[in-house]
Amino acid sequence: MRPPLSFIALLALLALLPAVVVGFALPSKARCSRLRLMYSDSDGDGSLIRMSRRTAVQQAVAFGASLSASLPASAAMTDETATFALPSTDASYRQQTPENVRAGASLRTSSAPLLSDEISFTITKADLQKMQGGLGLELGEVSFRTNFRVVIKSVAPNSLADKLGIQPGWVVVSVNGADGERTNASGVAIYFSRAVKQALNAPGGSTQASLTLVFRDPSKFRSELENFPTSDVAANGGGTPSVSTKVAPAGDTTQRYNDGSLRPGASVTEQSDQVVTISQLIPPKLCNRRATTDDLLEISYIGSVLETGAIFDGSAVKIEGKAIPGRGNDISVFFVLRKQPFGQFPPGWDVGLEGMCVGERRRLIIPPVLAYGATGVPRRGIPPNATLQYDVTLVSLNGLATPQ
């Protein structure tokens, strides 16, 4: 008895299966996580070849080439927020940078920014001669790999430091110009001892007959992010209120062991002072609730390279006049403040958006150490050691777009 034709067709189909690559349809996230094996019969033996899910998807979907690979290096990126949002109804979504600072000329300066959280004390020789038992400071340190920050651990009551108002928790920046951010507590103690002896031995009235101490108060920077100083705005030619802090000092950044030898694969590197500057471009109309850790922020932003002015990212950008695939013409993004996975958003956002209010717009000047570092992102037009500028509007806070 001859088998039915349908049975013969089924056997023929089964014989052809090893030559078929499984996965012509793009898998969903759930299926992607389980995709590990694909059929391949390139050797004619019907063997299974193990592949990563990334390789599998790339081979299965011919049109899934990445955006960066398909774009020419000279592709122009433009901010198109205004074409999506209507001024009358979607004002908070628009890029509201004022016209007088839109190009960034008033904020881009070659001079070093004034650090708003640094506090300086000058102690005269006469004061040093009256002190008993030293300055009254106990030093501590915070270390990361081979980098240190020396902090004031405690202040003795009724000491000279106590009378000056020096507070525990302050970071030692310099002692008579000697950098306190590139040494440990023992090194700073030596700086103090030398500077005091020099001042006491110097002739009265000379420039060396004094001790100058510079500290950084971390709480001052956070406080000024909530109340931007306006006293110096008029003196600075009507600029925007800004606050700045140094997140890393200039000097050697080579990764070394404690004995000074280079770590495997490390090379000798240096950096300039890494300073974060936050400017308030548009103040909020009402603010009783400020952004803090764990809050869900919706922002509209545009990012550019400070040195060149070239746009490299934004919540509503187009490349060569075409929308970026996968964004669905969205003009804002969501993220959780200080709780994003490393690398998903620039770390500088966690610093610069703290204390922000709905409707407020800020300009963030982010140094390389809080951006993309010494490698940059060449495919996106970000060169090595680039300083980035973000103009950011807080559209909503925890899902509420009304001022709070």
mmCIF file of C-alpha atoms in Angstrom:
data_model
loop_
_atom_site.group_PDB
_atom_site.id
_atom_site.type_symbol
_atom_site.label_atom_id
_atom_site.label_comp_id
_atom_site.label_asym_id
_atom_site.label_seq_id
_atom_site.Cartn_x
_atom_site.Cartn_y
_atom_site.Cartn_z
ATOM 1 C CA MET A 1 0.000 0.000 0.000
ATOM 2 C CA ARG A 2 1.433 3.357 -1.005
ATOM 3 C CA PRO A 3 1.650 6.016 1.740
ATOM 4 C CA PRO A 4 -0.526 9.062 1.260
ATOM 5 C CA LEU A 5 0.973 12.006 -0.597
ATOM 6 C CA SER A 6 0.705 14.258 2.472
ATOM 7 C CA PHE A 7 2.890 11.823 4.487
ATOM 8 C CA ILE A 8 5.603 11.862 1.765
ATOM 9 C CA ALA A 9 5.550 15.674 1.749
ATOM 10 C CA LEU A 10 5.963 15.714 5.538
ATOM 11 C CA LEU A 11 9.030 13.418 5.324
ATOM 12 C CA ALA A 12 10.577 15.671 2.682
ATOM 13 C CA LEU A 13 9.994 18.726 4.841
ATOM 14 C CA LEU A 14 11.655 17.056 7.847
ATOM 15 C CA ALA A 15 14.692 16.192 5.726
ATOM 16 C CA LEU A 16 15.154 19.844 4.818
ATOM 17 C CA LEU A 17 14.941 21.179 8.379
ATOM 18 C CA PRO A 18 18.732 21.111 9.187
ATOM 19 C CA ALA A 19 19.349 23.572 6.382
ATOM 20 C CA VAL A 20 16.870 26.071 7.807
ATOM 21 C CA VAL A 21 18.121 28.743 10.171
ATOM 22 C CA VAL A 22 15.696 29.090 13.051
ATOM 23 C CA GLY A 23 14.536 32.582 14.064
ATOM 24 C CA PHE A 24 13.515 34.587 11.003
ATOM 25 C CA ALA A 25 11.212 36.728 13.133
ATOM 26 C CA LEU A 26 12.729 39.196 15.559
ATOM 27 C CA PRO A 27 12.365 37.637 19.047
ATOM 28 C CA SER A 28 10.843 39.602 21.886
ATOM 29 C CA LYS A 29 12.872 40.467 24.985
ATOM 30 C CA ALA A 30 11.609 37.390 26.795
ATOM 31 C CA ARG A 31 12.456 35.102 23.886
ATOM 32 C CA CYS A 32 15.804 36.813 23.279
ATOM 33 C CA SER A 33 16.906 35.973 26.781
ATOM 34 C CA ARG A 34 16.362 32.280 26.091
ATOM 35 C CA LEU A 35 17.731 32.202 22.544
ATOM 36 C CA ARG A 36 21.001 30.281 22.579
ATOM 37 C CA LEU A 37 21.018 27.664 19.809
ATOM 38 C CA MET A 38 20.560 27.997 16.055
ATOM 39 C CA TYR A 39 20.640 25.398 13.279
ATOM 40 C CA SER A 40 23.347 25.656 10.673
ATOM 41 C CA ASP A 41 24.258 23.170 7.979
ATOM 42 C CA SER A 42 27.130 25.037 6.375
ATOM 43 C CA ASP A 43 29.306 21.907 6.769
ATOM 44 C CA GLY A 44 26.602 19.606 5.528
ATOM 45 C CA ASP A 45 26.500 17.540 8.712
ATOM 46 C CA GLY A 46 23.447 19.051 10.324
ATOM 47 C CA SER A 47 25.422 19.968 13.465
ATOM 48 C CA LEU A 48 24.321 22.526 16.028
ATOM 49 C CA ILE A 49 26.444 25.639 16.536
ATOM 50 C CA ARG A 50 26.164 27.571 19.815
ATOM 51 C CA MET A 51 25.738 31.331 19.373
ATOM 52 C CA SER A 52 25.122 34.280 21.625
ATOM 53 C CA ARG A 53 21.684 35.843 21.449
ATOM 54 C CA ARG A 54 23.217 39.018 19.988
ATOM 55 C CA THR A 55 24.810 37.061 17.123
ATOM 56 C CA ALA A 56 21.595 35.134 16.605
ATOM 57 C CA VAL A 57 19.470 38.219 16.277
ATOM 58 C CA GLN A 58 21.992 39.928 14.006
ATOM 59 C CA GLN A 59 22.008 36.961 11.619
ATOM 60 C CA ALA A 60 18.277 36.346 11.788
ATOM 61 C CA VAL A 61 17.219 39.924 11.097
ATOM 62 C CA ALA A 62 18.853 41.398 8.017
ATOM 63 C CA PHE A 63 17.418 44.852 8.600
ATOM 64 C CA GLY A 64 18.598 45.090 12.220
ATOM 65 C CA ALA A 65 21.842 46.954 11.551
ATOM 66 C CA SER A 66 22.676 49.516 14.203
ATOM 67 C CA LEU A 67 22.043 53.207 13.691
ATOM 68 C CA SER A 68 25.662 54.147 14.197
ATOM 69 C CA ALA A 69 26.891 51.685 11.589
ATOM 70 C CA SER A 70 24.490 52.940 8.935
ATOM 71 C CA LEU A 71 25.154 56.646 9.372
ATOM 72 C CA PRO A 72 28.014 58.521 7.725
ATOM 73 C CA ALA A 73 30.550 60.070 10.077
ATOM 74 C CA SER A 74 29.532 63.563 8.942
ATOM 75 C CA ALA A 75 25.804 63.076 9.611
ATOM 76 C CA ALA A 76 24.245 66.248 11.039
ATOM 77 C CA MET A 77 22.150 65.954 14.193
ATOM 78 C CA THR A 78 19.603 68.712 14.858
ATOM 79 C CA ASP A 79 17.226 69.542 17.712
ATOM 80 C CA GLU A 80 13.644 69.224 16.475
ATOM 81 C CA THR A 81 11.708 69.719 19.715
ATOM 82 C CA ALA A 82 9.961 72.818 18.438
ATOM 83 C CA THR A 83 8.496 70.901 15.494
ATOM 84 C CA PHE A 84 6.822 68.410 17.835
ATOM 85 C CA ALA A 85 5.576 70.679 20.638
ATOM 86 C CA LEU A 86 3.160 73.555 20.234
ATOM 87 C CA PRO A 87 4.051 76.732 22.158
ATOM 88 C CA SER A 88 0.496 77.159 23.440
ATOM 89 C CA THR A 89 -0.041 73.644 24.760
ATOM 90 C CA ASP A 90 3.341 71.965 25.237
ATOM 91 C CA ALA A 91 5.519 74.797 26.489
ATOM 92 C CA SER A 92 7.179 72.694 29.193
ATOM 93 C CA TYR A 93 8.365 70.180 26.601
ATOM 94 C CA ARG A 94 10.079 72.752 24.416
ATOM 95 C CA GLN A 95 13.757 73.551 24.526
ATOM 96 C CA GLN A 96 13.290 76.776 26.460
ATOM 97 C CA THR A 97 16.879 77.996 26.485
ATOM 98 C CA PRO A 98 16.720 81.826 26.428
ATOM 99 C CA GLU A 99 17.877 83.436 23.215
ATOM 100 C CA ASN A 100 20.707 85.360 24.893
ATOM 101 C CA VAL A 101 22.387 82.143 26.079
ATOM 102 C CA ARG A 102 21.174 79.662 23.481
ATOM 103 C CA ALA A 103 24.524 79.522 21.721
ATOM 104 C CA GLY A 104 26.263 79.198 25.048
ATOM 105 C CA ALA A 105 28.603 82.125 24.425
ATOM 106 C CA SER A 106 27.975 83.731 27.815
ATOM 107 C CA LEU A 107 28.725 80.485 29.649
ATOM 108 C CA ARG A 108 31.588 79.173 27.583
ATOM 109 C CA THR A 109 34.679 80.838 28.908
ATOM 110 C CA SER A 110 38.333 79.980 28.938
ATOM 111 C CA SER A 111 38.795 81.199 32.502
ATOM 112 C CA ALA A 112 38.324 78.804 35.405
ATOM 113 C CA PRO A 113 34.834 79.002 36.943
ATOM 114 C CA LEU A 114 34.480 80.340 40.474
ATOM 115 C CA LEU A 115 33.867 77.350 42.725
ATOM 116 C CA SER A 116 30.857 78.244 44.840
ATOM 117 C CA ASP A 117 31.462 75.629 47.551
ATOM 118 C CA GLU A 118 35.046 76.570 48.445
ATOM 119 C CA ILE A 119 35.740 78.498 51.651
ATOM 120 C CA SER A 120 39.025 80.288 52.317
ATOM 121 C CA PHE A 121 40.575 81.362 55.630
ATOM 122 C CA THR A 122 43.657 83.544 56.109
ATOM 123 C CA ILE A 123 45.248 83.223 59.559
ATOM 124 C CA THR A 124 47.719 85.917 60.577
ATOM 125 C CA LYS A 125 50.996 85.361 62.379
ATOM 126 C CA ALA A 126 49.541 87.054 65.471
ATOM 127 C CA ASP A 127 46.677 84.541 65.594
ATOM 128 C CA LEU A 128 49.080 81.623 65.190
ATOM 129 C CA GLN A 129 51.194 82.895 68.079
ATOM 130 C CA LYS A 130 48.139 82.928 70.373
ATOM 131 C CA MET A 131 46.939 79.403 69.561
ATOM 132 C CA GLN A 132 47.477 76.671 72.116
ATOM 133 C CA GLY A 133 47.890 73.029 71.198
ATOM 134 C CA GLY A 134 47.853 73.577 67.454
ATOM 135 C CA LEU A 135 44.968 74.427 65.144
ATOM 136 C CA GLY A 136 42.655 71.887 66.785
ATOM 137 C CA LEU A 137 41.905 69.817 63.662
ATOM 138 C CA GLU A 138 41.674 66.041 63.428
ATOM 139 C CA LEU A 139 42.097 64.798 59.865
ATOM 140 C CA GLY A 140 40.539 61.766 58.219
ATOM 141 C CA GLU A 141 40.584 60.492 54.664
ATOM 142 C CA VAL A 142 38.417 58.800 52.079
ATOM 143 C CA SER A 143 40.254 56.693 49.505
ATOM 144 C CA PHE A 144 39.348 55.100 46.179
ATOM 145 C CA ARG A 145 42.063 52.959 44.639
ATOM 146 C CA THR A 146 45.080 55.270 44.816
ATOM 147 C CA ASN A 147 43.082 58.522 45.082
ATOM 148 C CA PHE A 148 42.421 60.313 48.367
ATOM 149 C CA ARG A 149 40.241 63.037 49.828
ATOM 150 C CA VAL A 150 41.319 64.449 53.170
ATOM 151 C CA VAL A 151 38.417 65.619 55.337
ATOM 152 C CA ILE A 152 38.060 67.332 58.701
ATOM 153 C CA LYS A 153 37.140 64.523 61.072
ATOM 154 C CA SER A 154 36.649 66.671 64.170
ATOM 155 C CA VAL A 155 37.333 70.165 65.538
ATOM 156 C CA ALA A 156 38.530 70.644 69.114
ATOM 157 C CA PRO A 157 36.280 72.930 71.212
ATOM 158 C CA ASN A 158 37.633 76.452 71.832
ATOM 159 C CA SER A 159 40.520 75.842 69.424
ATOM 160 C CA LEU A 160 41.623 78.299 66.747
ATOM 161 C CA ALA A 161 39.837 76.214 64.100
ATOM 162 C CA ASP A 162 36.658 76.259 66.191
ATOM 163 C CA LYS A 163 36.807 80.050 66.516
ATOM 164 C CA LEU A 164 37.261 80.391 62.751
ATOM 165 C CA GLY A 165 34.157 78.282 62.125
ATOM 166 C CA ILE A 166 35.806 75.319 60.388
ATOM 167 C CA GLN A 167 33.374 72.400 60.327
ATOM 168 C CA PRO A 168 33.714 68.595 60.400
ATOM 169 C CA GLY A 169 33.123 67.009 57.003
ATOM 170 C CA TRP A 170 34.831 69.746 55.017
ATOM 171 C CA VAL A 171 37.358 68.641 52.391
ATOM 172 C CA VAL A 172 40.876 70.071 52.575
ATOM 173 C CA VAL A 173 41.605 71.693 49.204
ATOM 174 C CA SER A 174 44.922 73.448 49.829
ATOM 175 C CA VAL A 175 47.305 74.638 52.538
ATOM 176 C CA ASN A 176 49.233 77.765 51.528
ATOM 177 C CA GLY A 177 48.740 76.752 47.897
ATOM 178 C CA ALA A 178 49.903 73.151 48.385
ATOM 179 C CA ASP A 179 47.310 70.814 46.816
ATOM 180 C CA GLY A 180 45.567 68.775 49.499
ATOM 181 C CA GLU A 181 43.567 66.686 47.048
ATOM 182 C CA ARG A 182 46.510 64.684 45.724
ATOM 183 C CA THR A 183 47.787 63.322 49.029
ATOM 184 C CA ASN A 184 46.562 61.505 52.132
ATOM 185 C CA ALA A 185 45.935 62.728 55.690
ATOM 186 C CA SER A 186 49.593 62.314 56.655
ATOM 187 C CA GLY A 187 50.653 64.456 53.686
ATOM 188 C CA VAL A 188 48.197 67.227 54.591
ATOM 189 C CA ALA A 189 49.409 67.142 58.218
ATOM 190 C CA ILE A 190 52.936 67.764 56.918
ATOM 191 C CA TYR A 191 51.640 70.683 54.829
ATOM 192 C CA PHE A 192 50.024 72.189 57.960
ATOM 193 C CA SER A 193 53.181 71.799 60.027
ATOM 194 C CA ARG A 194 55.421 73.372 57.392
ATOM 195 C CA ALA A 195 53.038 76.249 56.699
ATOM 196 C CA VAL A 196 52.656 77.133 60.396
ATOM 197 C CA LYS A 197 56.430 77.109 60.954
ATOM 198 C CA GLN A 198 56.973 79.242 57.841
ATOM 199 C CA ALA A 199 54.414 81.806 58.991
ATOM 200 C CA LEU A 200 55.813 81.981 62.536
ATOM 201 C CA ASN A 201 59.388 82.408 61.293
ATOM 202 C CA ALA A 202 58.562 84.966 58.604
ATOM 203 C CA PRO A 203 59.194 88.690 59.245
ATOM 204 C CA GLY A 204 56.131 90.545 60.463
ATOM 205 C CA GLY A 205 54.159 92.203 57.680
ATOM 206 C CA SER A 206 55.550 89.972 54.925
ATOM 207 C CA THR A 207 53.295 87.952 52.642
ATOM 208 C CA GLN A 208 54.644 84.741 54.168
ATOM 209 C CA ALA A 209 53.599 85.755 57.687
ATOM 210 C CA SER A 210 50.165 84.167 57.286
ATOM 211 C CA LEU A 211 48.500 80.811 56.708
ATOM 212 C CA THR A 212 45.880 80.415 53.970
ATOM 213 C CA LEU A 213 43.568 77.406 54.145
ATOM 214 C CA VAL A 214 40.980 76.457 51.504
ATOM 215 C CA PHE A 215 38.209 73.944 52.222
ATOM 216 C CA ARG A 216 35.269 72.561 50.272
ATOM 217 C CA ASP A 217 31.856 72.311 51.915
ATOM 218 C CA PRO A 218 29.861 69.592 50.071
ATOM 219 C CA SER A 219 26.587 70.664 51.688
ATOM 220 C CA LYS A 220 26.976 74.206 50.316
ATOM 221 C CA PHE A 221 26.870 73.023 46.715
ATOM 222 C CA ARG A 222 23.728 70.966 47.336
ATOM 223 C CA SER A 223 22.092 73.873 49.137
ATOM 224 C CA GLU A 224 22.824 76.303 46.312
ATOM 225 C CA LEU A 225 21.304 73.910 43.780
ATOM 226 C CA GLU A 226 18.007 74.583 45.558
ATOM 227 C CA ASN A 227 18.586 78.325 45.937
ATOM 228 C CA PHE A 228 20.740 79.600 43.111
ATOM 229 C CA PRO A 229 22.774 82.645 44.207
ATOM 230 C CA THR A 230 21.708 85.830 42.460
ATOM 231 C CA SER A 231 23.883 88.393 44.266
ATOM 232 C CA ASP A 232 26.700 88.194 41.713
ATOM 233 C CA VAL A 233 24.539 88.032 38.583
ATOM 234 C CA ALA A 234 24.416 91.794 38.044
ATOM 235 C CA ALA A 235 28.135 92.094 38.761
ATOM 236 C CA ASN A 236 28.839 89.476 36.095
ATOM 237 C CA GLY A 237 27.095 91.445 33.371
ATOM 238 C CA GLY A 238 23.606 90.038 33.828
ATOM 239 C CA GLY A 239 24.568 86.401 33.323
ATOM 240 C CA THR A 240 22.706 83.397 34.649
ATOM 241 C CA PRO A 241 22.992 82.262 38.291
ATOM 242 C CA SER A 242 25.415 79.326 38.523
ATOM 243 C CA VAL A 243 27.022 77.010 41.060
ATOM 244 C CA SER A 244 30.194 74.988 40.564
ATOM 245 C CA THR A 245 32.120 72.271 42.338
ATOM 246 C CA LYS A 246 35.345 70.413 41.628
ATOM 247 C CA VAL A 247 34.754 66.671 41.436
ATOM 248 C CA ALA A 248 38.367 65.724 40.672
ATOM 249 C CA PRO A 249 41.615 67.707 40.906
ATOM 250 C CA ALA A 250 44.218 68.153 38.208
ATOM 251 C CA GLY A 251 47.185 65.821 38.164
ATOM 252 C CA ASP A 252 48.241 62.268 37.554
ATOM 253 C CA THR A 253 45.355 59.816 37.042
ATOM 254 C CA THR A 254 47.449 56.742 36.299
ATOM 255 C CA GLN A 255 46.102 53.565 37.884
ATOM 256 C CA ARG A 256 48.863 52.329 40.173
ATOM 257 C CA TYR A 257 49.387 49.921 43.028
ATOM 258 C CA ASN A 258 50.084 51.307 46.498
ATOM 259 C CA ASP A 259 53.825 51.014 45.862
ATOM 260 C CA GLY A 260 53.507 53.336 42.848
ATOM 261 C CA SER A 261 53.948 50.688 40.149
ATOM 262 C CA LEU A 262 51.582 50.666 37.164
ATOM 263 C CA ARG A 263 48.656 48.293 37.141
ATOM 264 C CA PRO A 264 48.549 45.796 34.248
ATOM 265 C CA GLY A 265 47.472 47.518 31.033
ATOM 266 C CA ALA A 266 47.655 51.003 32.576
ATOM 267 C CA SER A 267 49.485 53.913 30.982
ATOM 268 C CA VAL A 268 50.603 57.249 32.437
ATOM 269 C CA THR A 269 47.728 59.725 32.163
ATOM 270 C CA GLU A 270 46.926 63.193 33.474
ATOM 271 C CA GLN A 271 43.856 65.401 33.685
ATOM 272 C CA SER A 272 42.946 69.023 34.306
ATOM 273 C CA ASP A 273 40.619 70.127 37.105
ATOM 274 C CA GLN A 274 37.262 68.418 36.630
ATOM 275 C CA VAL A 275 34.598 71.003 37.457
ATOM 276 C CA VAL A 276 30.816 70.636 37.278
ATOM 277 C CA THR A 277 28.922 73.888 36.638
ATOM 278 C CA ILE A 278 25.139 74.102 36.919
ATOM 279 C CA SER A 279 23.306 77.212 35.659
ATOM 280 C CA GLN A 280 19.633 78.040 36.050
ATOM 281 C CA LEU A 281 18.338 79.173 32.659
ATOM 282 C CA ILE A 282 14.632 79.244 33.552
ATOM 283 C CA PRO A 283 13.536 79.372 37.222
ATOM 284 C CA PRO A 284 10.398 77.444 38.234
ATOM 285 C CA LYS A 285 7.176 79.386 38.720
ATOM 286 C CA LEU A 286 6.367 77.374 41.840
ATOM 287 C CA CYS A 287 8.482 74.930 43.825
ATOM 288 C CA ASN A 288 7.554 73.216 47.062
ATOM 289 C CA ARG A 289 8.677 69.762 45.946
ATOM 290 C CA ARG A 290 12.184 69.192 44.564
ATOM 291 C CA ALA A 291 13.681 66.205 42.784
ATOM 292 C CA THR A 292 15.620 63.860 45.043
ATOM 293 C CA THR A 293 16.924 60.281 45.094
ATOM 294 C CA ASP A 294 14.443 57.631 43.841
ATOM 295 C CA ASP A 295 12.206 60.190 42.097
ATOM 296 C CA LEU A 296 11.006 59.440 38.548
ATOM 297 C CA LEU A 297 12.036 62.376 36.355
ATOM 298 C CA GLU A 298 10.697 63.170 32.897
ATOM 299 C CA ILE A 299 13.044 65.555 31.105
ATOM 300 C CA SER A 300 13.394 67.267 27.762
ATOM 301 C CA TYR A 301 17.023 67.928 26.878
ATOM 302 C CA ILE A 302 19.619 68.678 24.230
ATOM 303 C CA GLY A 303 23.262 67.625 24.561
ATOM 304 C CA SER A 304 26.270 69.160 22.805
ATOM 305 C CA VAL A 305 30.058 69.044 22.974
ATOM 306 C CA LEU A 306 31.188 72.191 24.778
ATOM 307 C CA GLU A 307 34.400 72.597 22.804
ATOM 308 C CA THR A 308 32.762 72.388 19.369
ATOM 309 C CA GLY A 309 29.070 73.125 19.950
ATOM 310 C CA ALA A 310 28.122 70.011 17.943
ATOM 311 C CA ILE A 311 24.860 68.340 19.005
ATOM 312 C CA PHE A 312 25.381 64.658 19.859
ATOM 313 C CA ASP A 313 22.143 63.736 21.655
ATOM 314 C CA GLY A 314 18.746 64.999 22.678
ATOM 315 C CA SER A 315 15.256 63.931 23.618
ATOM 316 C CA ALA A 316 13.926 65.090 20.233
ATOM 317 C CA VAL A 317 16.719 65.073 17.687
ATOM 318 C CA LYS A 318 16.845 64.117 14.028
ATOM 319 C CA ILE A 319 19.785 62.874 11.995
ATOM 320 C CA GLU A 320 19.998 64.294 8.488
ATOM 321 C CA GLY A 321 16.379 65.367 8.925
ATOM 322 C CA LYS A 322 15.193 61.841 9.754
ATOM 323 C CA ALA A 323 13.780 60.649 13.057
ATOM 324 C CA ILE A 324 15.829 58.122 15.020
ATOM 325 C CA PRO A 325 14.281 54.640 14.681
ATOM 326 C CA GLY A 326 12.689 53.303 17.834
ATOM 327 C CA ARG A 327 11.998 56.624 19.515
ATOM 328 C CA GLY A 328 8.500 57.022 18.174
ATOM 329 C CA ASN A 329 8.769 60.819 17.933
ATOM 330 C CA ASP A 330 9.025 61.075 21.728
ATOM 331 C CA ILE A 331 10.301 64.427 22.965
ATOM 332 C CA SER A 332 11.132 63.442 26.536
ATOM 333 C CA VAL A 333 12.820 60.628 28.452
ATOM 334 C CA PHE A 334 12.248 59.099 31.884
ATOM 335 C CA PHE A 335 14.825 58.019 34.445
ATOM 336 C CA VAL A 336 15.099 57.462 38.203
ATOM 337 C CA LEU A 337 17.413 59.942 39.902
ATOM 338 C CA ARG A 338 20.588 58.313 41.316
ATOM 339 C CA LYS A 339 19.265 54.807 40.690
ATOM 340 C CA GLN A 340 20.010 54.188 36.998
ATOM 341 C CA PRO A 341 22.240 51.287 35.912
ATOM 342 C CA PHE A 342 25.816 52.400 35.320
ATOM 343 C CA GLY A 343 26.328 53.658 31.773
ATOM 344 C CA GLN A 344 22.653 54.164 30.915
ATOM 345 C CA PHE A 345 22.745 57.929 31.527
ATOM 346 C CA PRO A 346 25.675 60.287 32.193
ATOM 347 C CA PRO A 347 26.613 60.302 35.917
ATOM 348 C CA GLY A 348 26.628 64.095 35.699
ATOM 349 C CA TRP A 349 22.822 64.052 35.533
ATOM 350 C CA ASP A 350 22.624 62.701 39.079
ATOM 351 C CA VAL A 351 24.742 65.644 40.239
ATOM 352 C CA GLY A 352 23.159 68.425 38.188
ATOM 353 C CA LEU A 353 19.453 67.553 38.432
ATOM 354 C CA GLU A 354 19.339 67.190 42.208
ATOM 355 C CA GLY A 355 16.846 69.648 43.718
ATOM 356 C CA MET A 356 15.253 70.503 40.357
ATOM 357 C CA CYS A 357 11.595 71.607 40.093
ATOM 358 C CA VAL A 358 8.910 71.041 37.454
ATOM 359 C CA GLY A 359 9.217 73.717 34.759
ATOM 360 C CA GLU A 360 12.791 74.608 35.683
ATOM 361 C CA ARG A 361 15.495 74.584 33.018
ATOM 362 C CA ARG A 362 19.178 74.121 33.784
ATOM 363 C CA ARG A 363 22.420 74.033 31.880
ATOM 364 C CA LEU A 364 24.821 71.308 32.987
ATOM 365 C CA ILE A 365 28.516 71.602 32.111
ATOM 366 C CA ILE A 366 29.836 68.081 32.678
ATOM 367 C CA PRO A 367 33.594 67.357 32.754
ATOM 368 C CA PRO A 368 35.010 64.200 31.127
ATOM 369 C CA VAL A 369 35.280 62.329 34.432
ATOM 370 C CA LEU A 370 31.464 62.429 34.765
ATOM 371 C CA ALA A 371 30.864 62.050 31.024
ATOM 372 C CA TYR A 372 32.652 59.698 28.619
ATOM 373 C CA GLY A 373 36.207 60.059 29.896
ATOM 374 C CA ALA A 374 39.445 59.645 27.996
ATOM 375 C CA THR A 375 37.919 57.391 25.327
ATOM 376 C CA GLY A 376 34.896 59.476 24.334
ATOM 377 C CA VAL A 377 32.315 58.114 21.899
ATOM 378 C CA PRO A 378 33.724 58.832 18.413
ATOM 379 C CA ARG A 379 30.777 57.261 16.601
ATOM 380 C CA ARG A 380 28.520 59.883 18.223
ATOM 381 C CA GLY A 381 30.897 62.760 17.664
ATOM 382 C CA ILE A 382 32.208 62.914 21.252
ATOM 383 C CA PRO A 383 36.022 63.164 21.189
ATOM 384 C CA PRO A 384 38.257 61.927 24.026
ATOM 385 C CA ASN A 385 38.278 64.098 27.173
ATOM 386 C CA ALA A 386 35.323 66.143 25.921
ATOM 387 C CA THR A 387 33.333 68.434 28.200
ATOM 388 C CA LEU A 388 29.597 68.076 27.603
ATOM 389 C CA GLN A 389 26.795 70.612 27.849
ATOM 390 C CA TYR A 390 23.200 69.597 28.552
ATOM 391 C CA ASP A 391 20.254 72.008 28.538
ATOM 392 C CA VAL A 392 17.572 70.202 30.540
ATOM 393 C CA THR A 393 13.923 70.966 31.367
ATOM 394 C CA LEU A 394 12.126 68.990 34.094
ATOM 395 C CA VAL A 395 8.772 68.164 32.490
ATOM 396 C CA SER A 396 7.244 66.049 35.240
ATOM 397 C CA LEU A 397 8.129 64.655 38.643
ATOM 398 C CA ASN A 398 6.791 61.222 39.598
ATOM 399 C CA GLY A 399 4.215 61.497 36.816
ATOM 400 C CA LEU A 400 2.926 64.964 37.759
ATOM 401 C CA ALA A 401 3.559 67.690 35.194
ATOM 402 C CA THR A 402 1.969 70.481 37.222
ATOM 403 C CA PRO A 403 4.183 72.686 39.393
ATOM 404 C CA GLN A 404 4.390 71.294 42.906
#
